[in-house]
Amino acid sequence: MATNITWHHGHITRSERERQLNQRGVTLWFTGLSGSGKSTIATALERELVLKHKKALYVLDGDNIRHGLNKDLGFGPGDRQENIRRIGEVCNLFTDAGIIVLAAFVSPYKEDRDKVRALLDASQRKPNDEAPSINETAVNRRKPFVEVYIQADVATCEQRDPKGLYKKARSGEIKSFTGVSPDAPFEAPENPELVLNTGMLSVEDCVSRLVEYLSAGGYLAF
Protein backbone atom coordinates (compact mmCIF):
# COMPACT_ATOMS: atom_id res chain seq x y z
CA MET A 1 0.00 0.00 0.00
CA ALA A 2 1.31 3.42 -0.97
CA THR A 3 1.76 5.90 1.87
CA ASN A 4 2.63 9.59 2.16
CA ILE A 5 1.07 10.41 -1.20
CA THR A 6 -0.98 13.44 -2.24
CA TRP A 7 -3.00 13.98 -5.39
CA HIS A 8 -1.34 16.69 -7.49
CA HIS A 9 -3.88 18.89 -9.23
CA GLY A 10 -3.07 20.24 -12.68
CA HIS A 11 -3.89 23.65 -14.13
CA ILE A 12 -6.38 22.38 -16.73
CA THR A 13 -9.82 21.26 -15.67
CA ARG A 14 -11.80 18.37 -17.10
CA SER A 15 -14.29 20.78 -18.63
CA GLU A 16 -11.50 22.67 -20.35
CA ARG A 17 -10.17 19.45 -21.86
CA GLU A 18 -13.64 18.46 -23.01
CA ARG A 19 -14.20 21.89 -24.51
CA GLN A 20 -11.00 21.58 -26.57
CA LEU A 21 -12.09 18.14 -27.81
CA ASN A 22 -15.74 19.20 -28.31
CA GLN A 23 -16.98 16.07 -26.59
CA ARG A 24 -17.69 14.70 -23.13
CA GLY A 25 -15.55 12.06 -21.47
CA VAL A 26 -17.43 8.82 -20.90
CA THR A 27 -16.76 5.11 -20.49
CA LEU A 28 -18.99 2.72 -22.40
CA TRP A 29 -18.57 -0.58 -20.61
CA PHE A 30 -19.41 -3.53 -22.88
CA THR A 31 -20.11 -6.65 -20.84
CA GLY A 32 -21.25 -10.06 -22.05
CA LEU A 33 -20.15 -13.62 -22.66
CA SER A 34 -17.12 -14.48 -24.75
CA GLY A 35 -18.28 -14.46 -28.37
CA SER A 36 -21.24 -12.16 -27.74
CA GLY A 37 -19.71 -9.45 -29.94
CA LYS A 38 -18.26 -6.95 -27.46
CA SER A 39 -14.97 -6.25 -29.25
CA THR A 40 -16.55 -6.45 -32.70
CA ILE A 41 -19.10 -3.79 -31.82
CA ALA A 42 -16.58 -1.64 -29.92
CA THR A 43 -14.13 -1.51 -32.83
CA ALA A 44 -16.93 -0.85 -35.33
CA LEU A 45 -18.15 2.02 -33.14
CA GLU A 46 -14.57 3.29 -32.87
CA ARG A 47 -14.31 3.50 -36.65
CA GLU A 48 -17.65 5.30 -36.92
CA LEU A 49 -16.86 7.88 -34.25
CA VAL A 50 -13.29 8.58 -35.33
CA LEU A 51 -13.73 8.71 -39.10
CA LYS A 52 -17.22 10.15 -39.41
CA HIS A 53 -17.66 12.17 -36.22
CA LYS A 54 -13.99 13.09 -35.68
CA LYS A 55 -14.06 12.14 -32.00
CA ALA A 56 -11.19 11.17 -29.69
CA LEU A 57 -11.62 7.73 -28.21
CA TYR A 58 -9.86 4.51 -27.36
CA VAL A 59 -10.86 0.86 -27.21
CA LEU A 60 -9.75 -1.19 -24.21
CA ASP A 61 -10.10 -4.86 -25.12
CA GLY A 62 -9.89 -7.73 -22.65
CA ASP A 63 -7.30 -9.79 -24.52
CA ASN A 64 -5.22 -6.75 -25.48
CA ILE A 65 -4.98 -5.57 -21.88
CA ARG A 66 -3.79 -9.01 -20.77
CA HIS A 67 -0.90 -8.75 -23.25
CA GLY A 68 0.57 -5.89 -21.23
CA LEU A 69 -0.92 -4.14 -18.21
CA ASN A 70 -2.55 -7.28 -16.79
CA LYS A 71 -0.34 -10.01 -18.18
CA ASP A 72 0.49 -11.06 -14.61
CA LEU A 73 -3.12 -12.00 -13.87
CA GLY A 74 -4.90 -15.33 -14.31
CA PHE A 75 -8.60 -16.13 -14.51
CA GLY A 76 -9.46 -17.11 -10.96
CA PRO A 77 -12.03 -14.99 -9.07
CA GLY A 78 -9.39 -12.86 -7.33
CA ASP A 79 -7.45 -12.16 -10.51
CA ARG A 80 -10.64 -11.39 -12.41
CA GLN A 81 -11.55 -8.82 -9.78
CA GLU A 82 -8.10 -7.24 -9.90
CA ASN A 83 -8.24 -7.22 -13.70
CA ILE A 84 -11.43 -5.15 -13.65
CA ARG A 85 -10.19 -2.92 -10.83
CA ARG A 86 -7.11 -1.94 -12.84
CA ILE A 87 -9.17 -1.39 -15.97
CA GLY A 88 -11.56 0.78 -14.00
CA GLU A 89 -8.69 3.02 -12.95
CA VAL A 90 -7.49 3.31 -16.55
CA CYS A 91 -11.01 4.16 -17.70
CA ASN A 92 -11.21 6.79 -14.98
CA LEU A 93 -8.06 8.50 -16.23
CA PHE A 94 -9.15 8.42 -19.88
CA THR A 95 -12.62 9.70 -19.03
CA ASP A 96 -11.22 12.51 -16.90
CA ALA A 97 -9.09 13.47 -19.90
CA GLY A 98 -12.28 13.93 -21.93
CA ILE A 99 -11.79 10.77 -23.98
CA ILE A 100 -14.59 8.41 -24.96
CA VAL A 101 -13.58 4.95 -23.73
CA LEU A 102 -14.97 1.74 -25.19
CA ALA A 103 -14.15 -0.97 -22.64
CA ALA A 104 -14.91 -4.51 -23.88
CA PHE A 105 -14.60 -7.05 -21.06
CA VAL A 106 -16.54 -10.15 -20.07
CA SER A 107 -16.47 -8.71 -16.52
CA PRO A 108 -18.76 -11.44 -15.19
CA TYR A 109 -19.29 -10.10 -11.66
CA LYS A 110 -21.88 -7.40 -11.03
CA GLU A 111 -20.03 -6.17 -7.95
CA ASP A 112 -16.89 -5.43 -9.97
CA ARG A 113 -18.81 -3.51 -12.63
CA ASP A 114 -20.64 -1.54 -9.95
CA LYS A 115 -17.32 -0.58 -8.36
CA VAL A 116 -16.10 0.86 -11.66
CA ARG A 117 -19.34 2.81 -12.00
CA ALA A 118 -18.94 4.17 -8.46
CA LEU A 119 -15.32 5.14 -9.18
CA LEU A 120 -16.24 7.16 -12.26
CA ASP A 121 -19.26 8.72 -10.57
CA ALA A 122 -17.10 9.87 -7.66
CA SER A 123 -14.44 11.21 -10.01
CA GLN A 124 -16.96 13.34 -11.87
CA ARG A 125 -17.99 14.94 -8.57
CA LYS A 126 -14.46 15.62 -7.32
CA PRO A 127 -13.84 19.26 -6.36
CA ASN A 128 -10.78 20.03 -8.51
CA ASP A 129 -12.91 21.11 -11.50
CA GLU A 130 -14.56 24.50 -11.77
CA ALA A 131 -17.96 25.00 -10.17
CA PRO A 132 -20.76 24.23 -12.64
CA SER A 133 -22.87 27.04 -14.01
CA ILE A 134 -26.65 26.95 -14.16
CA ASN A 135 -26.39 26.04 -17.86
CA GLU A 136 -24.34 22.95 -16.98
CA THR A 137 -27.00 21.23 -14.86
CA ALA A 138 -27.71 18.78 -17.68
CA VAL A 139 -24.00 17.99 -17.87
CA ASN A 140 -23.94 17.16 -14.18
CA ARG A 141 -26.64 14.58 -14.76
CA ARG A 142 -24.74 12.99 -17.62
CA LYS A 143 -23.35 9.61 -16.66
CA PRO A 144 -19.59 9.07 -16.92
CA PHE A 145 -20.15 5.29 -16.93
CA VAL A 146 -22.59 3.67 -19.35
CA GLU A 147 -23.12 -0.07 -19.01
CA VAL A 148 -23.85 -1.77 -22.33
CA TYR A 149 -25.02 -5.37 -22.07
CA ILE A 150 -24.03 -7.25 -25.23
CA GLN A 151 -26.65 -9.94 -24.89
CA ALA A 152 -26.23 -13.39 -26.42
CA ASP A 153 -26.92 -16.73 -24.79
CA VAL A 154 -24.33 -19.45 -24.36
CA ALA A 155 -25.69 -21.47 -27.29
CA THR A 156 -25.33 -18.52 -29.67
CA CYS A 157 -21.83 -17.68 -28.45
CA GLU A 158 -20.76 -21.31 -28.60
CA GLN A 159 -22.03 -21.60 -32.16
CA ARG A 160 -19.89 -18.62 -33.14
CA ASP A 161 -16.88 -19.55 -30.98
CA PRO A 162 -14.50 -17.26 -32.94
CA LYS A 163 -11.49 -18.16 -30.77
CA GLY A 164 -12.32 -21.82 -30.22
CA LEU A 165 -12.59 -21.20 -26.47
CA TYR A 166 -15.89 -22.98 -25.91
CA LYS A 167 -14.57 -26.08 -27.62
CA LYS A 168 -11.52 -26.03 -25.35
CA ALA A 169 -13.69 -25.41 -22.29
CA ARG A 170 -15.98 -28.34 -23.12
CA SER A 171 -12.98 -30.61 -23.55
CA GLY A 172 -11.55 -29.55 -20.20
CA GLU A 173 -8.59 -27.78 -21.79
CA ILE A 174 -9.71 -24.46 -20.26
CA LYS A 175 -10.80 -24.40 -16.62
CA SER A 176 -13.23 -21.92 -15.05
CA PHE A 177 -14.59 -20.66 -18.35
CA THR A 178 -17.38 -18.10 -17.92
CA GLY A 179 -20.81 -19.38 -18.85
CA VAL A 180 -19.68 -22.99 -19.14
CA SER A 181 -17.93 -23.95 -15.90
CA PRO A 182 -20.14 -24.16 -12.77
CA ASP A 183 -17.56 -22.16 -10.82
CA ALA A 184 -17.50 -19.32 -13.37
CA PRO A 185 -20.99 -17.82 -13.68
CA PHE A 186 -21.89 -14.70 -15.63
CA GLU A 187 -23.96 -12.22 -13.64
CA ALA A 188 -26.02 -10.34 -16.22
CA PRO A 189 -26.55 -6.61 -15.64
CA GLU A 190 -29.78 -5.78 -13.83
CA ASN A 191 -30.22 -2.19 -15.00
CA PRO A 192 -27.85 -1.47 -17.90
CA GLU A 193 -28.19 1.77 -19.82
CA LEU A 194 -28.32 -0.20 -23.08
CA VAL A 195 -29.05 -3.79 -24.05
CA LEU A 196 -27.93 -4.94 -27.50
CA ASN A 197 -29.08 -8.44 -28.42
CA THR A 198 -26.56 -9.57 -31.01
CA GLY A 199 -28.65 -12.62 -31.82
CA MET A 200 -31.18 -10.24 -33.34
CA LEU A 201 -29.25 -7.08 -34.21
CA SER A 202 -26.51 -6.66 -36.81
CA VAL A 203 -23.24 -4.92 -35.96
CA GLU A 204 -24.45 -1.93 -37.98
CA ASP A 205 -27.68 -1.78 -35.99
CA CYS A 206 -25.76 -1.90 -32.72
CA VAL A 207 -23.42 0.90 -33.79
CA SER A 208 -26.36 3.02 -34.92
CA ARG A 209 -28.08 2.63 -31.55
CA LEU A 210 -24.88 3.50 -29.68
CA VAL A 211 -24.26 6.63 -31.75
CA GLU A 212 -27.88 7.66 -31.21
CA TYR A 213 -27.50 7.21 -27.45
CA LEU A 214 -24.28 9.23 -27.31
CA SER A 215 -25.64 11.97 -29.51
CA ALA A 216 -28.92 12.28 -27.61
CA GLY A 217 -27.01 12.31 -24.32
CA GLY A 218 -24.79 15.20 -25.41
CA TYR A 219 -21.54 13.23 -25.32
CA LEU A 220 -20.53 14.05 -28.89
CA ALA A 221 -20.47 17.83 -28.46
CA PHE A 222 -19.43 20.11 -25.63
Coordinates of C-alpha atoms in Angstrom, one line a residue:
M1 CA 0.0 0.0 0.0
A2 CA 1.3 3.4 -1.0
T3 CA 1.8 5.9 1.9
N4 CA 2.6 9.6 2.2
I5 CA 1.1 10.4 -1.2
T6 CA -1.0 13.4 -2.2
W7 CA -3.0 14.0 -5.4
H8 CA -1.3 16.7 -7.5
H9 CA -3.9 18.9 -9.2
G10 CA -3.1 20.2 -12.7
H11 CA -3.9 23.6 -14.1
I12 CA -6.4 22.4 -16.7
T13 CA -9.8 21.3 -15.7
R14 CA -11.8 18.4 -17.1
S15 CA -14.3 20.8 -18.6
E16 CA -11.5 22.7 -20.4
R17 CA -10.2 19.5 -21.9
E18 CA -13.6 18.5 -23.0
R19 CA -14.2 21.9 -24.5
Q20 CA -11.0 21.6 -26.6
L21 CA -12.1 18.1 -27.8
N22 CA -15.7 19.2 -28.3
Q23 CA -17.0 16.1 -26.6
R24 CA -17.7 14.7 -23.1
G25 CA -15.6 12.1 -21.5
V26 CA -17.4 8.8 -20.9
T27 CA -16.8 5.1 -20.5
L28 CA -19.0 2.7 -22.4
W29 CA -18.6 -0.6 -20.6
F30 CA -19.4 -3.5 -22.9
T31 CA -20.1 -6.6 -20.8
G32 CA -21.2 -10.1 -22.0
L33 CA -20.2 -13.6 -22.7
S34 CA -17.1 -14.5 -24.8
G35 CA -18.3 -14.5 -28.4
S36 CA -21.2 -12.2 -27.7
G37 CA -19.7 -9.4 -29.9
K38 CA -18.3 -7.0 -27.5
S39 CA -15.0 -6.2 -29.2
T40 CA -16.5 -6.5 -32.7
I41 CA -19.1 -3.8 -31.8
A42 CA -16.6 -1.6 -29.9
T43 CA -14.1 -1.5 -32.8
A44 CA -16.9 -0.8 -35.3
L45 CA -18.1 2.0 -33.1
E46 CA -14.6 3.3 -32.9
R47 CA -14.3 3.5 -36.7
E48 CA -17.7 5.3 -36.9
L49 CA -16.9 7.9 -34.3
V50 CA -13.3 8.6 -35.3
L51 CA -13.7 8.7 -39.1
K52 CA -17.2 10.2 -39.4
H53 CA -17.7 12.2 -36.2
K54 CA -14.0 13.1 -35.7
K55 CA -14.1 12.1 -32.0
A56 CA -11.2 11.2 -29.7
L57 CA -11.6 7.7 -28.2
Y58 CA -9.9 4.5 -27.4
V59 CA -10.9 0.9 -27.2
L60 CA -9.8 -1.2 -24.2
D61 CA -10.1 -4.9 -25.1
G62 CA -9.9 -7.7 -22.7
D63 CA -7.3 -9.8 -24.5
N64 CA -5.2 -6.8 -25.5
I65 CA -5.0 -5.6 -21.9
R66 CA -3.8 -9.0 -20.8
H67 CA -0.9 -8.8 -23.2
G68 CA 0.6 -5.9 -21.2
L69 CA -0.9 -4.1 -18.2
N70 CA -2.6 -7.3 -16.8
K71 CA -0.3 -10.0 -18.2
D72 CA 0.5 -11.1 -14.6
L73 CA -3.1 -12.0 -13.9
G74 CA -4.9 -15.3 -14.3
F75 CA -8.6 -16.1 -14.5
G76 CA -9.5 -17.1 -11.0
P77 CA -12.0 -15.0 -9.1
G78 CA -9.4 -12.9 -7.3
D79 CA -7.4 -12.2 -10.5
R80 CA -10.6 -11.4 -12.4
Q81 CA -11.6 -8.8 -9.8
E82 CA -8.1 -7.2 -9.9
N83 CA -8.2 -7.2 -13.7
I84 CA -11.4 -5.2 -13.6
R85 CA -10.2 -2.9 -10.8
R86 CA -7.1 -1.9 -12.8
I87 CA -9.2 -1.4 -16.0
G88 CA -11.6 0.8 -14.0
E89 CA -8.7 3.0 -12.9
V90 CA -7.5 3.3 -16.5
C91 CA -11.0 4.2 -17.7
N92 CA -11.2 6.8 -15.0
L93 CA -8.1 8.5 -16.2
F94 CA -9.1 8.4 -19.9
T95 CA -12.6 9.7 -19.0
D96 CA -11.2 12.5 -16.9
A97 CA -9.1 13.5 -19.9
G98 CA -12.3 13.9 -21.9
I99 CA -11.8 10.8 -24.0
I100 CA -14.6 8.4 -25.0
V101 CA -13.6 5.0 -23.7
L102 CA -15.0 1.7 -25.2
A103 CA -14.2 -1.0 -22.6
A104 CA -14.9 -4.5 -23.9
F105 CA -14.6 -7.1 -21.1
V106 CA -16.5 -10.2 -20.1
S107 CA -16.5 -8.7 -16.5
P108 CA -18.8 -11.4 -15.2
Y109 CA -19.3 -10.1 -11.7
K110 CA -21.9 -7.4 -11.0
E111 CA -20.0 -6.2 -7.9
D112 CA -16.9 -5.4 -10.0
R113 CA -18.8 -3.5 -12.6
D114 CA -20.6 -1.5 -10.0
K115 CA -17.3 -0.6 -8.4
V116 CA -16.1 0.9 -11.7
R117 CA -19.3 2.8 -12.0
A118 CA -18.9 4.2 -8.5
L119 CA -15.3 5.1 -9.2
L120 CA -16.2 7.2 -12.3
D121 CA -19.3 8.7 -10.6
A122 CA -17.1 9.9 -7.7
S123 CA -14.4 11.2 -10.0
Q124 CA -17.0 13.3 -11.9
R125 CA -18.0 14.9 -8.6
K126 CA -14.5 15.6 -7.3
P127 CA -13.8 19.3 -6.4
N128 CA -10.8 20.0 -8.5
D129 CA -12.9 21.1 -11.5
E130 CA -14.6 24.5 -11.8
A131 CA -18.0 25.0 -10.2
P132 CA -20.8 24.2 -12.6
S133 CA -22.9 27.0 -14.0
I134 CA -26.7 26.9 -14.2
N135 CA -26.4 26.0 -17.9
E136 CA -24.3 22.9 -17.0
T137 CA -27.0 21.2 -14.9
A138 CA -27.7 18.8 -17.7
V139 CA -24.0 18.0 -17.9
N140 CA -23.9 17.2 -14.2
R141 CA -26.6 14.6 -14.8
R142 CA -24.7 13.0 -17.6
K143 CA -23.3 9.6 -16.7
P144 CA -19.6 9.1 -16.9
F145 CA -20.2 5.3 -16.9
V146 CA -22.6 3.7 -19.3
E147 CA -23.1 -0.1 -19.0
V148 CA -23.9 -1.8 -22.3
Y149 CA -25.0 -5.4 -22.1
I150 CA -24.0 -7.2 -25.2
Q151 CA -26.6 -9.9 -24.9
A152 CA -26.2 -13.4 -26.4
D153 CA -26.9 -16.7 -24.8
V154 CA -24.3 -19.4 -24.4
A155 CA -25.7 -21.5 -27.3
T156 CA -25.3 -18.5 -29.7
C157 CA -21.8 -17.7 -28.5
E158 CA -20.8 -21.3 -28.6
Q159 CA -22.0 -21.6 -32.2
R160 CA -19.9 -18.6 -33.1
D161 CA -16.9 -19.5 -31.0
P162 CA -14.5 -17.3 -32.9
K163 CA -11.5 -18.2 -30.8
G164 CA -12.3 -21.8 -30.2
L165 CA -12.6 -21.2 -26.5
Y166 CA -15.9 -23.0 -25.9
K167 CA -14.6 -26.1 -27.6
K168 CA -11.5 -26.0 -25.4
A169 CA -13.7 -25.4 -22.3
R170 CA -16.0 -28.3 -23.1
S171 CA -13.0 -30.6 -23.5
G172 CA -11.5 -29.5 -20.2
E173 CA -8.6 -27.8 -21.8
I174 CA -9.7 -24.5 -20.3
K175 CA -10.8 -24.4 -16.6
S176 CA -13.2 -21.9 -15.0
F177 CA -14.6 -20.7 -18.3
T178 CA -17.4 -18.1 -17.9
G179 CA -20.8 -19.4 -18.9
V180 CA -19.7 -23.0 -19.1
S181 CA -17.9 -23.9 -15.9
P182 CA -20.1 -24.2 -12.8
D183 CA -17.6 -22.2 -10.8
A184 CA -17.5 -19.3 -13.4
P185 CA -21.0 -17.8 -13.7
F186 CA -21.9 -14.7 -15.6
E187 CA -24.0 -12.2 -13.6
A188 CA -26.0 -10.3 -16.2
P189 CA -26.5 -6.6 -15.6
E190 CA -29.8 -5.8 -13.8
N191 CA -30.2 -2.2 -15.0
P192 CA -27.8 -1.5 -17.9
E193 CA -28.2 1.8 -19.8
L194 CA -28.3 -0.2 -23.1
V195 CA -29.1 -3.8 -24.0
L196 CA -27.9 -4.9 -27.5
N197 CA -29.1 -8.4 -28.4
T198 CA -26.6 -9.6 -31.0
G199 CA -28.6 -12.6 -31.8
M200 CA -31.2 -10.2 -33.3
L201 CA -29.2 -7.1 -34.2
S202 CA -26.5 -6.7 -36.8
V203 CA -23.2 -4.9 -36.0
E204 CA -24.4 -1.9 -38.0
D205 CA -27.7 -1.8 -36.0
C206 CA -25.8 -1.9 -32.7
V207 CA -23.4 0.9 -33.8
S208 CA -26.4 3.0 -34.9
R209 CA -28.1 2.6 -31.5
L210 CA -24.9 3.5 -29.7
V211 CA -24.3 6.6 -31.8
E212 CA -27.9 7.7 -31.2
Y213 CA -27.5 7.2 -27.4
L214 CA -24.3 9.2 -27.3
S215 CA -25.6 12.0 -29.5
A216 CA -28.9 12.3 -27.6
G217 CA -27.0 12.3 -24.3
G218 CA -24.8 15.2 -25.4
Y219 CA -21.5 13.2 -25.3
L220 CA -20.5 14.1 -28.9
A221 CA -20.5 17.8 -28.5
F222 CA -19.4 20.1 -25.6

